[in-house]
Short mmCIF file of C-alpha atoms and ligand atoms in Angstrom, two decimals:
data_model
loop_
_atom_site.label_atom_id
_atom_site.label_comp_id
_atom_site.label_asym_id
_atom_site.label_seq_id
_atom_site.Cartn_x
_atom_site.Cartn_y
_atom_site.Cartn_z
CA UNK A 1 29.19 -78.34 31.82
CA UNK A 2 30.32 -75.06 33.28
CA UNK A 3 32.70 -72.54 31.80
CA UNK A 4 35.26 -70.81 34.01
CA UNK A 5 35.26 -67.18 35.01
CA UNK A 6 37.52 -65.83 32.28
CA UNK A 7 37.44 -67.22 28.77
CA UNK A 8 38.84 -66.13 25.46
CA UNK A 9 37.42 -66.93 22.05
CA UNK A 10 40.41 -67.65 19.86
CA UNK A 11 39.05 -68.62 16.50
CA UNK A 12 41.66 -69.66 14.01
CA UNK A 13 40.50 -69.54 10.41
CA UNK A 14 43.04 -71.93 8.93
CA UNK A 15 43.43 -74.10 11.99
CA UNK A 16 47.21 -73.88 12.16
CA UNK A 17 47.81 -71.70 15.22
CA UNK A 18 46.15 -73.64 18.03
CA UNK A 19 49.42 -74.23 19.83
CA UNK A 20 50.62 -70.65 19.47
CA UNK A 21 47.29 -69.39 20.74
CA UNK A 22 47.36 -71.77 23.66
CA UNK A 23 50.89 -70.64 24.57
CA UNK A 24 49.50 -67.15 25.27
CA UNK A 25 46.90 -68.70 27.61
CA UNK A 26 49.63 -70.68 29.37
CA UNK A 27 51.67 -67.49 29.82
CA UNK A 28 48.62 -65.72 31.27
CA UNK A 29 48.22 -68.58 33.76
CA UNK A 30 51.88 -68.18 34.72
CA UNK A 31 51.13 -64.48 35.29
CA UNK A 32 48.31 -65.49 37.64
CA UNK A 33 45.21 -65.29 35.43
CA UNK A 34 43.49 -68.51 34.51
CA UNK A 35 41.77 -68.23 31.15
CA UNK A 36 39.71 -70.88 29.40
CA UNK A 37 40.51 -71.09 25.69
CA UNK A 38 37.53 -71.45 23.36
CA UNK A 39 38.20 -72.20 19.72
CA UNK A 40 35.30 -70.59 17.89
CA UNK A 41 34.45 -70.75 14.22
CA UNK A 42 31.27 -69.75 12.47
CA UNK A 43 29.51 -71.50 9.63
CA UNK A 44 30.49 -68.65 7.32
CA UNK A 45 34.18 -69.08 8.11
CA UNK A 46 33.96 -72.82 7.56
CA UNK A 47 32.27 -72.34 4.22
CA UNK A 48 34.95 -69.89 2.98
CA UNK A 49 37.84 -72.04 4.15
CA UNK A 50 36.14 -75.33 3.16
CA UNK A 51 36.78 -76.66 6.65
CA UNK A 52 34.32 -78.51 8.86
CA UNK A 53 33.64 -78.25 12.59
CA UNK A 54 35.54 -81.50 13.21
CA UNK A 55 38.71 -79.75 12.01
CA UNK A 56 38.38 -77.22 14.83
CA UNK A 57 38.01 -80.03 17.34
CA UNK A 58 41.08 -81.80 15.95
CA UNK A 59 43.08 -78.57 16.16
CA UNK A 60 42.01 -77.84 19.74
CA UNK A 61 42.69 -81.37 20.95
CA UNK A 62 46.08 -81.43 19.24
CA UNK A 63 47.16 -78.08 20.76
CA UNK A 64 46.06 -79.16 24.22
CA UNK A 65 47.96 -82.42 23.87
CA UNK A 66 51.10 -80.83 22.47
CA UNK A 67 51.36 -78.38 25.38
CA UNK A 68 50.05 -80.88 27.98
CA UNK A 69 47.48 -78.23 28.88
CA UNK A 70 45.45 -79.44 31.84
CA UNK A 71 42.77 -76.72 32.01
CA UNK A 72 39.30 -76.75 30.50
CA UNK A 73 38.89 -75.79 26.87
CA UNK A 74 35.96 -75.64 24.47
CA UNK A 75 35.08 -75.71 20.79
CA UNK A 76 32.44 -73.10 19.97
CA UNK A 77 29.85 -73.47 17.22
CA UNK A 78 29.87 -69.73 16.67
CA UNK A 79 26.78 -67.89 15.47
CA UNK A 80 24.78 -70.97 14.61
CA UNK A 81 21.05 -71.23 13.99
CA UNK A 82 18.56 -74.02 13.38
CA UNK A 83 19.51 -74.30 9.72
CA UNK A 84 23.18 -75.08 10.30
CA UNK A 85 23.62 -76.35 13.86
CA UNK A 86 23.49 -80.00 12.85
CA UNK A 87 27.01 -80.13 11.45
CA UNK A 88 28.42 -78.72 14.70
CA UNK A 89 26.81 -81.13 17.14
CA UNK A 90 29.55 -83.75 17.41
CA UNK A 91 32.58 -81.45 17.43
CA UNK A 92 31.35 -78.63 19.65
CA UNK A 93 30.71 -78.28 23.36
CA UNK A 94 29.98 -74.56 23.31
CA UNK A 95 27.13 -73.22 21.17
CA UNK A 96 26.50 -69.58 20.30
CA UNK A 97 22.82 -69.37 19.44
CA UNK A 98 22.51 -66.43 17.08
CA UNK A 99 18.99 -65.07 17.07
CA UNK A 100 19.75 -61.56 15.80
CA UNK A 101 17.88 -62.15 12.56
CA UNK A 102 14.71 -63.03 14.51
CA UNK A 103 14.62 -59.77 16.45
CA UNK A 104 11.39 -57.98 15.60
CA UNK A 105 9.58 -61.01 14.17
CA UNK A 106 6.02 -61.52 15.34
CA UNK A 107 4.74 -63.45 18.32
CA UNK A 108 1.06 -64.15 18.88
CA UNK A 109 -1.04 -61.72 20.94
CA UNK A 110 -1.51 -64.46 23.56
CA UNK A 111 2.24 -64.99 23.90
CA UNK A 112 2.82 -61.27 24.19
CA UNK A 113 0.17 -60.71 26.85
CA UNK A 114 1.31 -63.76 28.81
CA UNK A 115 4.87 -62.48 28.94
CA UNK A 116 3.84 -58.96 29.87
CA UNK A 117 1.66 -60.36 32.63
CA UNK A 118 4.60 -62.37 33.98
CA UNK A 119 6.55 -59.11 34.30
CA UNK A 120 4.07 -57.26 36.48
CA UNK A 121 6.47 -57.26 39.46
CA UNK A 122 8.93 -55.25 37.43
CA UNK A 123 6.66 -52.65 35.88
CA UNK A 124 6.58 -49.09 37.13
CA UNK A 125 9.81 -48.11 38.83
CA UNK A 126 12.49 -50.78 38.49
CA UNK A 127 15.50 -50.52 40.76
CA UNK A 128 18.51 -52.65 39.90
CA UNK A 129 20.83 -52.99 42.89
CA UNK A 130 24.05 -51.06 42.27
CA UNK A 131 22.59 -48.79 39.59
CA UNK A 132 21.95 -45.39 41.10
CA UNK A 133 19.08 -44.37 38.83
CA UNK A 134 15.78 -46.26 38.65
CA UNK A 135 14.38 -47.44 35.32
CA UNK A 136 10.89 -46.41 34.32
CA UNK A 137 9.15 -49.52 32.97
CA UNK A 138 5.88 -48.35 31.42
CA UNK A 139 3.36 -50.76 29.88
CA UNK A 140 4.26 -49.27 26.56
CA UNK A 141 7.99 -49.97 27.03
CA UNK A 142 7.27 -53.51 28.16
CA UNK A 143 5.08 -54.04 25.10
CA UNK A 144 7.77 -52.73 22.79
CA UNK A 145 10.49 -54.91 24.32
CA UNK A 146 8.24 -57.99 24.22
CA UNK A 147 7.26 -57.50 20.58
CA UNK A 148 10.88 -56.93 19.66
CA UNK A 149 12.55 -59.85 21.42
CA UNK A 150 10.06 -62.55 22.42
CA UNK A 151 10.11 -64.42 19.11
CA UNK A 152 13.91 -64.24 18.92
CA UNK A 153 14.30 -65.82 22.34
CA UNK A 154 11.66 -68.44 21.48
CA UNK A 155 13.91 -69.31 18.54
CA UNK A 156 16.89 -69.58 20.89
CA UNK A 157 14.75 -72.01 22.90
CA UNK A 158 14.19 -74.15 19.81
CA UNK A 159 17.89 -74.25 18.95
CA UNK A 160 18.81 -75.02 22.55
CA UNK A 161 16.31 -77.87 22.74
CA UNK A 162 17.58 -79.32 19.50
CA UNK A 163 21.16 -79.36 20.81
CA UNK A 164 20.02 -80.73 24.16
CA UNK A 165 18.25 -83.63 22.49
CA UNK A 166 21.36 -84.47 20.49
CA UNK A 167 24.04 -83.99 23.14
CA UNK A 168 22.38 -84.13 26.55
CA UNK A 169 21.87 -81.03 28.69
CA UNK A 170 25.08 -81.29 30.70
CA UNK A 171 27.44 -81.69 27.80
CA UNK A 172 27.68 -78.17 26.45
CA UNK A 173 27.82 -74.49 27.29
CA UNK A 174 25.18 -72.16 25.85
CA UNK A 175 25.66 -68.60 24.68
CA UNK A 176 22.89 -66.42 23.28
CA UNK A 177 24.06 -63.75 20.85
CA UNK A 178 22.31 -60.78 19.32
CA UNK A 179 25.33 -58.63 18.61
CA UNK A 180 25.11 -58.56 14.84
CA UNK A 181 22.41 -55.91 14.65
CA UNK A 182 22.21 -52.17 14.07
CA UNK A 183 21.04 -50.83 17.40
CA UNK A 184 22.46 -51.75 20.80
CA UNK A 185 20.28 -53.35 23.44
CA UNK A 186 19.78 -51.18 26.51
CA UNK A 187 20.37 -52.55 30.02
CA UNK A 188 16.61 -52.62 30.66
CA UNK A 189 16.05 -54.57 27.44
CA UNK A 190 18.75 -56.97 28.57
CA UNK A 191 16.90 -57.50 31.85
CA UNK A 192 13.71 -58.61 30.11
CA UNK A 193 15.62 -60.61 27.49
CA UNK A 194 17.14 -62.57 30.37
CA UNK A 195 13.66 -63.13 31.76
CA UNK A 196 12.60 -64.55 28.39
CA UNK A 197 15.69 -66.76 28.29
CA UNK A 198 14.86 -68.08 31.73
CA UNK A 199 11.24 -68.72 30.69
CA UNK A 200 12.54 -70.78 27.74
CA UNK A 201 14.57 -72.89 30.16
CA UNK A 202 17.88 -72.02 28.51
CA UNK A 203 20.77 -72.36 30.98
CA UNK A 204 22.65 -69.48 29.39
CA UNK A 205 26.22 -69.02 30.61
CA UNK A 206 27.32 -66.23 28.30
CA UNK A 207 25.29 -63.54 26.59
CA UNK A 208 26.45 -61.34 23.75
CA UNK A 209 24.44 -58.15 23.37
CA UNK A 210 25.16 -55.45 20.84
CA UNK A 211 27.04 -52.79 22.72
CA UNK A 212 27.04 -49.13 21.94
CA UNK A 213 29.66 -47.96 19.42
CA UNK A 214 31.21 -49.57 16.36
CA UNK A 215 32.97 -52.93 16.55
CA UNK A 216 34.69 -52.96 13.20
CA UNK A 217 36.66 -56.01 12.19
CA UNK A 218 40.26 -56.13 13.29
CA UNK A 219 40.58 -52.52 14.42
CA UNK A 220 39.99 -50.56 17.59
CA UNK A 221 36.64 -49.56 19.04
CA UNK A 222 35.02 -46.52 17.46
CA UNK A 223 32.69 -44.71 19.83
CA UNK A 224 32.33 -43.10 23.20
CA UNK A 225 34.40 -45.15 25.65
CA UNK A 226 32.79 -43.47 28.66
CA UNK A 227 29.30 -44.30 27.44
CA UNK A 228 30.40 -47.84 26.66
CA UNK A 229 31.80 -48.22 30.18
CA UNK A 230 28.59 -46.97 31.73
CA UNK A 231 26.42 -49.35 29.73
CA UNK A 232 28.80 -52.24 30.26
CA UNK A 233 28.75 -51.67 34.02
CA UNK A 234 24.94 -51.50 34.00
CA UNK A 235 24.79 -54.71 31.98
CA UNK A 236 27.00 -56.43 34.57
CA UNK A 237 24.66 -55.29 37.34
CA UNK A 238 21.53 -56.22 35.39
CA UNK A 239 22.92 -59.73 34.87
CA UNK A 240 23.76 -60.06 38.54
CA UNK A 241 20.20 -59.12 39.49
CA UNK A 242 18.58 -61.21 36.75
CA UNK A 243 20.52 -64.30 37.83
CA UNK A 244 18.99 -64.01 41.28
CA UNK A 245 15.50 -63.02 40.13
CA UNK A 246 15.13 -65.53 37.32
CA UNK A 247 17.23 -68.42 38.56
CA UNK A 248 19.75 -68.31 35.73
CA UNK A 249 23.18 -69.97 36.05
CA UNK A 250 25.29 -68.17 38.63
CA UNK A 251 28.30 -67.93 36.36
CA UNK A 252 26.35 -66.11 33.62
CA UNK A 253 28.63 -63.47 32.14
CA UNK A 254 28.88 -61.04 29.27
CA UNK A 255 30.42 -62.12 26.00
CA UNK A 256 32.07 -59.36 24.02
CA UNK A 257 32.17 -60.20 20.33
CA UNK A 258 35.00 -57.83 19.78
CA UNK A 259 35.58 -58.36 16.08
CA UNK A 260 39.12 -58.36 17.49
CA UNK A 261 41.33 -55.69 18.95
CA UNK A 262 39.04 -53.41 20.91
CA UNK A 263 42.06 -52.15 22.79
CA UNK A 264 40.56 -48.88 24.01
CA UNK A 265 37.68 -50.58 25.85
CA UNK A 266 39.72 -53.49 27.26
CA UNK A 267 40.90 -51.53 30.33
CA UNK A 268 37.29 -50.49 31.13
CA UNK A 269 36.09 -54.09 30.78
CA UNK A 270 38.94 -55.28 32.99
CA UNK A 271 38.28 -52.66 35.63
CA UNK A 272 34.53 -53.29 35.83
CA UNK A 273 34.69 -57.08 36.04
CA UNK A 274 37.32 -56.73 38.74
CA UNK A 275 35.20 -54.22 40.65
CA UNK A 276 32.24 -56.64 40.78
CA UNK A 277 34.28 -59.84 40.76
CA UNK A 278 32.58 -61.04 37.56
CA UNK A 279 33.68 -63.15 34.65
CA UNK A 280 33.99 -62.29 30.98
CA UNK A 281 34.18 -63.98 27.61
CA UNK A 282 35.93 -62.11 24.81
CA UNK A 283 35.89 -63.34 21.23
CA UNK A 284 38.83 -62.07 19.29
CA UNK A 285 38.95 -64.48 16.41
CA UNK A 286 40.15 -62.75 13.25
CA UNK A 287 43.32 -61.45 14.79
CA UNK A 288 45.11 -64.74 14.36
CA UNK A 289 44.74 -64.79 10.59
CA UNK A 290 46.20 -61.28 10.35
CA UNK A 291 49.17 -62.39 12.42
CA UNK A 292 49.72 -65.16 9.90
CA UNK A 293 49.96 -62.58 7.13
CA UNK A 294 52.32 -60.48 9.28
CA UNK A 295 54.48 -63.54 9.95
CA UNK A 296 54.61 -64.39 6.25
CA UNK A 297 55.56 -60.81 5.40
CA UNK A 298 58.37 -60.91 7.97
CA UNK A 299 59.62 -64.21 6.54
CA UNK A 300 60.39 -62.42 3.27
CA UNK A 301 60.94 -64.06 -0.11
CA UNK A 302 58.00 -65.97 -1.55
CA UNK A 303 56.10 -65.63 1.74
CA UNK A 304 56.27 -61.84 1.54
CA UNK A 305 55.24 -62.07 -2.10
CA UNK A 306 52.17 -64.10 -1.14
CA UNK A 307 51.27 -61.59 1.59
CA UNK A 308 51.45 -58.83 -1.02
CA UNK A 309 49.45 -60.92 -3.47
CA UNK A 310 46.69 -61.38 -0.91
CA UNK A 311 46.45 -57.62 -0.44
CA UNK A 312 46.52 -56.86 -4.15
CA UNK A 313 43.81 -59.40 -4.93
CA UNK A 314 41.74 -58.05 -2.04
CA UNK A 315 42.11 -54.58 -3.52
CA UNK A 316 40.75 -55.87 -6.85
CA UNK A 317 37.93 -57.81 -5.24
CA UNK A 318 36.90 -55.35 -2.54
CA UNK A 319 33.22 -55.33 -3.36
CA UNK A 320 32.85 -59.11 -3.16
CA UNK A 321 34.97 -59.47 -0.01
CA UNK A 322 33.48 -56.56 1.88
CA UNK A 323 29.80 -57.30 1.13
CA UNK A 324 29.26 -59.93 3.88
CA UNK A 325 30.94 -57.60 6.39
CA UNK A 326 29.43 -54.30 5.23
CA UNK A 327 28.08 -53.46 8.70
CA UNK A 328 31.35 -54.08 10.49
CA UNK A 329 34.01 -52.44 8.36
CA UNK A 330 34.80 -48.81 7.53
CA UNK A 331 37.44 -48.62 4.84
CA UNK A 332 38.55 -45.23 3.56
CA UNK A 333 39.29 -45.83 -0.12
CA UNK A 334 41.70 -42.95 -0.47
CA UNK A 335 43.84 -44.29 2.38
CA UNK A 336 44.41 -47.71 0.85
CA UNK A 337 47.91 -48.03 -0.62
CA UNK A 338 48.00 -48.90 -4.31
CA UNK A 339 49.26 -52.24 -5.61
CA UNK A 340 52.28 -50.46 -7.10
CA UNK A 341 53.12 -48.89 -3.77
CA UNK A 342 52.87 -52.17 -1.89
CA UNK A 343 55.10 -53.83 -4.48
CA UNK A 344 57.91 -51.56 -3.34
CA UNK A 345 57.57 -52.51 0.33
CA UNK A 346 59.94 -54.69 2.30
CA UNK A 347 59.01 -57.04 5.15
CA UNK A 348 59.08 -54.48 7.92
CA UNK A 349 57.02 -51.89 6.08
CA UNK A 350 54.33 -54.45 5.23
CA UNK A 351 54.25 -55.87 8.75
CA UNK A 352 54.19 -52.46 10.40
CA UNK A 353 51.36 -51.29 8.18
CA UNK A 354 49.29 -54.33 9.07
CA UNK A 355 50.22 -54.85 12.71
CA UNK A 356 47.85 -53.20 15.17
CA UNK A 357 50.08 -50.90 17.14
CA UNK A 358 47.96 -47.79 17.74
CA UNK A 359 50.09 -44.72 17.11
CA UNK A 360 52.73 -46.50 15.03
CA UNK A 361 53.50 -44.20 12.07
CA UNK A 362 53.10 -47.04 9.52
CA UNK A 363 49.93 -48.60 10.95
CA UNK A 364 47.01 -48.30 8.52
CA UNK A 365 43.60 -49.49 9.77
CA UNK A 366 42.16 -49.39 6.23
CA UNK A 367 44.83 -51.74 4.93
CA UNK A 368 44.25 -53.94 7.98
CA UNK A 369 40.48 -54.15 7.57
CA UNK A 370 40.73 -55.04 3.91
CA UNK A 371 43.14 -57.89 4.59
CA UNK A 372 40.97 -58.94 7.51
CA UNK A 373 38.06 -59.70 5.19
CA UNK A 374 40.37 -61.15 2.53
CA UNK A 375 40.89 -64.58 4.10
CA UNK A 376 38.95 -66.09 1.23
CA UNK A 377 41.92 -65.28 -1.01
CA UNK A 378 44.33 -67.08 1.28
CA UNK A 379 41.90 -70.02 1.26
CA UNK A 380 41.94 -70.02 -2.54
CA UNK A 381 45.72 -70.33 -2.40
CA UNK A 382 45.16 -73.60 -0.57
CA UNK A 383 48.34 -75.57 0.00
CA UNK A 384 50.53 -72.73 -1.15
CA UNK A 385 49.27 -70.66 1.77
CA UNK A 386 49.22 -73.37 4.41
CA UNK A 387 52.53 -74.77 3.13
CA UNK A 388 54.19 -71.40 3.79
CA UNK A 389 52.54 -71.26 7.21
CA UNK A 390 54.15 -74.61 7.96
CA UNK A 391 57.51 -73.59 6.54
CA UNK A 392 57.58 -70.47 8.73
CA UNK A 393 55.78 -72.04 11.64
CA UNK A 394 57.97 -70.61 14.41
CA UNK A 395 57.99 -67.07 13.11
CA UNK A 396 54.24 -67.01 12.41
CA UNK A 397 53.51 -68.71 15.74
CA UNK A 398 55.52 -66.13 17.65
CA UNK A 399 53.49 -63.34 16.02
CA UNK A 400 50.24 -65.06 17.02
CA UNK A 401 51.38 -65.63 20.59
CA UNK A 402 52.79 -62.16 21.08
CA UNK A 403 49.65 -60.57 19.68
CA UNK A 404 47.28 -62.42 21.99
CA UNK A 405 49.45 -62.09 25.06
CA UNK A 406 50.97 -58.62 24.72
CA UNK A 407 48.25 -56.75 22.94
CA UNK A 408 45.08 -58.47 24.16
CA UNK A 409 45.52 -60.24 27.47
CA UNK A 410 47.85 -57.65 29.01
CA UNK A 411 45.35 -54.91 28.28
CA UNK A 412 42.34 -56.88 29.48
CA UNK A 413 43.84 -58.24 32.67
CA UNK A 414 46.31 -55.49 33.41
CA UNK A 415 49.51 -57.49 33.78
ZN1 ZN B 1 29.32 -61.97 17.06
#
């Protein structure tokens, strides 16, 4: 099973916006860019929402049927590991093997020396075609990279083999992710990681490194865009070379776990993949849930009240809600509006504060990040929340569609 050149991870926490999401993909196709939709949902999201992977499959199939969509589409078991992959086997045909937590765990001395020995062609001066500066690969560097990543990739091999036994090798797409870590992987680390992946026999089609800069949830990129562009370009070239050297799948591409809305780096990503005629996978999952809250706010009445309630509860329960996301949010306490303040707001003020329009005078990234991690509260509202989503289906759906098409796809693909 092979994934197309451009693909978009469109997780949908509550599973109600599949059609609206797919409409944005259909509009992109009409504008000349074919994008493969991938509905991704992690174990953590499922456990908060009390949904199961089969629900994601049902949603994806229903959206595809409703719009008579004839392209490929996938259901991604996002950030899975050996302990939780089992529940995703039947419903998923895309698996994101998350081995970030195994980075730095020990391999045996024999395994380490064997890998280093297998790299002897690349030690010394390493030239990657297209990159104008050579990399210096000392024995020490090679040792450090091997000790850091070999066990993690061995773990990816175990997860891959488990899925392969259950599903058959040709029935799923494999991604390897190590984005949820502190320090970014350098292009030269990526090169040797890909060698390890090849040695494990994993037919990886997308790889998600940790890029330089901060990828906070639901808000724009924080970091040096020029440095990001340089590293991203080098990663693209490293992958191109590694595919040829290590016999990895030809369509192997980068996967950017954006945490949603990395608007300022989208043009650079778009430009570089165009320059080298490469593919890309972008996961932008949480955005959809925020558009639901925006849609509810715009609907007014009890829907606006619920949107406010979600914020006010999130404000009370910040510590609990933010803890699992501590590394990927930056909320300035003194810039969060008080419950009393928000109580005075009308639909437009609430929506404009939450909606990600950089430069809009009402937009508040702190407010946005807090609601982003507050989906547990919406889940606790159960049928009250989903009932209002249904009641205001068209309005909410148009927010979801507009967001993906106008704010994400237009920026990425420059149309
Ligand atoms: Zn990720």
